XYZ file of C-alpha atoms in Angstrom:
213
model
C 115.301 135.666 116.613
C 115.033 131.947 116.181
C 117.163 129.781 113.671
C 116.393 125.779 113.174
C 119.105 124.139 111.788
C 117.285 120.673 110.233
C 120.257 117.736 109.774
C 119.290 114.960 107.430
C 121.704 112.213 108.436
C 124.394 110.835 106.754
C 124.810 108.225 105.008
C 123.579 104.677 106.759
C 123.645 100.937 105.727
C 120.397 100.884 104.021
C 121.893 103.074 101.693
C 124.755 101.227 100.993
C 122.821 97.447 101.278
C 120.520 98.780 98.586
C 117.404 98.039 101.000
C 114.359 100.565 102.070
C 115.252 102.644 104.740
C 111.592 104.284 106.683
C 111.759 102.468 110.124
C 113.950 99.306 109.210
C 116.935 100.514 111.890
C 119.741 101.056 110.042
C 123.369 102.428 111.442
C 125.862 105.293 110.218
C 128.231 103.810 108.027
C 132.112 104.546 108.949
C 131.876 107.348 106.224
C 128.449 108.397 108.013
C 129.504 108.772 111.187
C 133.026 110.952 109.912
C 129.973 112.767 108.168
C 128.424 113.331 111.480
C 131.402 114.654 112.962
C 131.683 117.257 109.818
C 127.943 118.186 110.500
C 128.751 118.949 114.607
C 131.396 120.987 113.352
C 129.773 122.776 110.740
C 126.770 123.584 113.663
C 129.488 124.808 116.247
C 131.316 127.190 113.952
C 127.050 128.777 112.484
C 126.185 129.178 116.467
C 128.007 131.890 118.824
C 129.423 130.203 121.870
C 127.463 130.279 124.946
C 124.102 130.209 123.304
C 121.108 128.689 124.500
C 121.125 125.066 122.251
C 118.404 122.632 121.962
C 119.038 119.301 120.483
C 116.011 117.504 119.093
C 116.284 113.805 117.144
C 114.497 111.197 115.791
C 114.630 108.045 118.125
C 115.973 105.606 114.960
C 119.535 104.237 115.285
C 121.223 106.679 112.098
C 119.655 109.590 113.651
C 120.788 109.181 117.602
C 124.137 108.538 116.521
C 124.193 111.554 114.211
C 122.325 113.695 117.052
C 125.492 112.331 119.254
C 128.123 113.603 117.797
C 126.182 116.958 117.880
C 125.313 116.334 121.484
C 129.360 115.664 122.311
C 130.457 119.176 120.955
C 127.879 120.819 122.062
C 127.238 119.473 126.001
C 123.622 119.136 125.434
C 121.361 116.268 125.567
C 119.352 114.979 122.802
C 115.778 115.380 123.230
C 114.226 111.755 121.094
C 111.290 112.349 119.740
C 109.861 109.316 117.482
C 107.452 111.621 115.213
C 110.367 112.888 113.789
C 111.238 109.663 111.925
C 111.163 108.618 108.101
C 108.275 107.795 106.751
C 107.090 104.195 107.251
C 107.100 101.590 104.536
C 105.183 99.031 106.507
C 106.385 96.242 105.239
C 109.009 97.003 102.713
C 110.846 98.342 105.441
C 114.709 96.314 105.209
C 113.555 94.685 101.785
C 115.255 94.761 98.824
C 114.582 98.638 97.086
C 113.661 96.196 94.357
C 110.772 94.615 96.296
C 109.280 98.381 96.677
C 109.889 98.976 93.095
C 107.203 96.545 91.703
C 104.940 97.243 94.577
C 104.650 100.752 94.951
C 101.629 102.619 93.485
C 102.612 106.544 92.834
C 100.451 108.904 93.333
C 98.152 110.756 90.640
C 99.245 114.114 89.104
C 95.988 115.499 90.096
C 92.978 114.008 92.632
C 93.609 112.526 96.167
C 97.428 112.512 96.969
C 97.188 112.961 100.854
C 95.642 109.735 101.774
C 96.972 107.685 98.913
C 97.513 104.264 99.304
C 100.786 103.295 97.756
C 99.883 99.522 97.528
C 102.230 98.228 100.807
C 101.043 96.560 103.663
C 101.453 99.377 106.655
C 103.125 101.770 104.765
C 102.425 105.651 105.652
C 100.352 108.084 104.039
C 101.826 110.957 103.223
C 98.684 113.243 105.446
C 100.219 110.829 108.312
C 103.963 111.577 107.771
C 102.677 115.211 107.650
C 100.543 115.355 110.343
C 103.196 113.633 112.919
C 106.065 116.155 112.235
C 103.641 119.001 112.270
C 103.170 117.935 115.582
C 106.374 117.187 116.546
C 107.059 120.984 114.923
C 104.204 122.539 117.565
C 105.993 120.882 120.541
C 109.937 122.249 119.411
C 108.777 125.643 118.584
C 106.744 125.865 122.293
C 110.385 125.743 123.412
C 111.628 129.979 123.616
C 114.983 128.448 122.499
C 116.737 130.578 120.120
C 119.015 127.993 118.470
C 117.326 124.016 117.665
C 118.683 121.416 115.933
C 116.571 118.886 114.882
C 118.025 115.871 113.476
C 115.586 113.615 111.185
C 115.750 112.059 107.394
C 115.184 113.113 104.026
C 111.598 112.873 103.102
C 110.797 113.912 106.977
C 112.412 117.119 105.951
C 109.800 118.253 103.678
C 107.553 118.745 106.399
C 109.422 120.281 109.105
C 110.151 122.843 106.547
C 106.494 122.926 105.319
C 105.364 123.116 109.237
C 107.719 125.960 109.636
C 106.489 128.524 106.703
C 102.826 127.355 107.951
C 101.881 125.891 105.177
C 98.875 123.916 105.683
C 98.648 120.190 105.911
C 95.906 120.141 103.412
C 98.279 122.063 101.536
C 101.440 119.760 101.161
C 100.100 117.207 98.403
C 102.559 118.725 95.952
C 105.324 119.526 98.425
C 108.841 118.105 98.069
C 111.971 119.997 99.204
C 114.536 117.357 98.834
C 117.756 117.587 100.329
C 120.793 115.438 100.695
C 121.940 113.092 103.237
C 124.236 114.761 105.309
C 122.603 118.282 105.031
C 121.621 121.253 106.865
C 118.875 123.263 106.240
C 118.762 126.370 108.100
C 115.474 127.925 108.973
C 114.909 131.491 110.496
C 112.468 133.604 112.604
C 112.785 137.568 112.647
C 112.269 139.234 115.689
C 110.686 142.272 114.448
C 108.362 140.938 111.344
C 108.278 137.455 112.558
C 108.983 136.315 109.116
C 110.015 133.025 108.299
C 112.886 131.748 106.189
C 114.305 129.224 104.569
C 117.462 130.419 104.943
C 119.313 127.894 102.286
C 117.627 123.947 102.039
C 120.096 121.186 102.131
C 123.436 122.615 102.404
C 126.745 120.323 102.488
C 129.575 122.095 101.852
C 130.785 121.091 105.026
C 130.935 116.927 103.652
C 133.525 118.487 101.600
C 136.040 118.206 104.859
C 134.897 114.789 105.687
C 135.482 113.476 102.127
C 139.344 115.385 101.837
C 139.995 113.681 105.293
């Protein structure tokens, strides 16, 4: 059996600052990083003690520092992996949210929504956002590791779960599982069927205990 357990991190200063997040390198704010510490222990009390644990993060600042509070309870190293970040916003990236606002061009309800360009200089498409965590995806599950964490953002998260139920890329136009900051979605891998799960998308009870402490 294999379960992924897929952190969105907590919340950073882009959030807060009201600017676009994608590569502009925020940090954890001082409620993020007690978040973090919640998320660690929600992971060690899920997986049985002396298990096999793989640690897998985006290379942006809010994710390593998530991924090291993980790493501390769990004596494991994070494995960085920069195809695991947010989308890109090319330029809007650390602007105003407002600045995105009257630039962005949505995509159509029906037609080409893969390669769409949203109207910003640089920014993503959502096939290339796709196709880099797919990838990143191939490379984690290579590893015969039976518990992974993989630490990465909220609209990353739609395709490592997309990736996981094999969905294919030409597939995801439509896709969205949205999930909030500070989350854990657990994924899961039968060993008899080979089935795979989404065992519950974007859980965070566990921000509960941050929040009362």
């Amino acid at each position: 059996m294999r379960t992924i357990y897929a952190v969105t991190h907590p919340e950073a200063t882009h959030h807060v600052e009201g600017v676009v997040g994608g590569w502009h390198d925020s940090r954890l704010t001082p409620t993020g990083l007690s978040a973090a510490a919640s998320i660690a222990q929600a992971l060690r009390a899920q997986i049985p003690d002396g298990a096999d644990v793989e640690l897998f993060s985006s290379d942006l600042r809010r994710t390593r520092q998530t991924a090291e509070k993980v790493a501390e309870l769990f004596g494991v190293e994070a494995i960085l992996d920069r195809r695991l970040r947010e989308k890109s916003y090319g330029e809007a990236g650390g602007r105003p949210q407002e600045w995105l606002d009257q630039r962005f061009v949505p995509p159509p309800a029906v037609g080409e929504r893969l390669e769409h360009d949203e109207g910003v200089e640089g920014a993503e498409t959502k096939a290339a956002l796709a196709r880099r965590i797919y990838a990143a995806m191939d490379d984690i599950l290579r590893h015969p590791c039976e518990h992974q964490i993989i630490v990465t953002h909220g609209g990353s998260l739609t395709f490592v779960v997309t990736s996981w139920i094999k969905m294919p890329i030409e597939s995801v136009g439509h896709a969205s599982f949205r999930a909030p900051s500070g989350s854990i979605t657990t994924l899961r891998e039968d060993d008899f069927f080979h089935n795979r799960q989404v065992v519950n998308l974007g859980d965070i009870r566990h921000l509960d205990s941050a929040e009362a402490g």
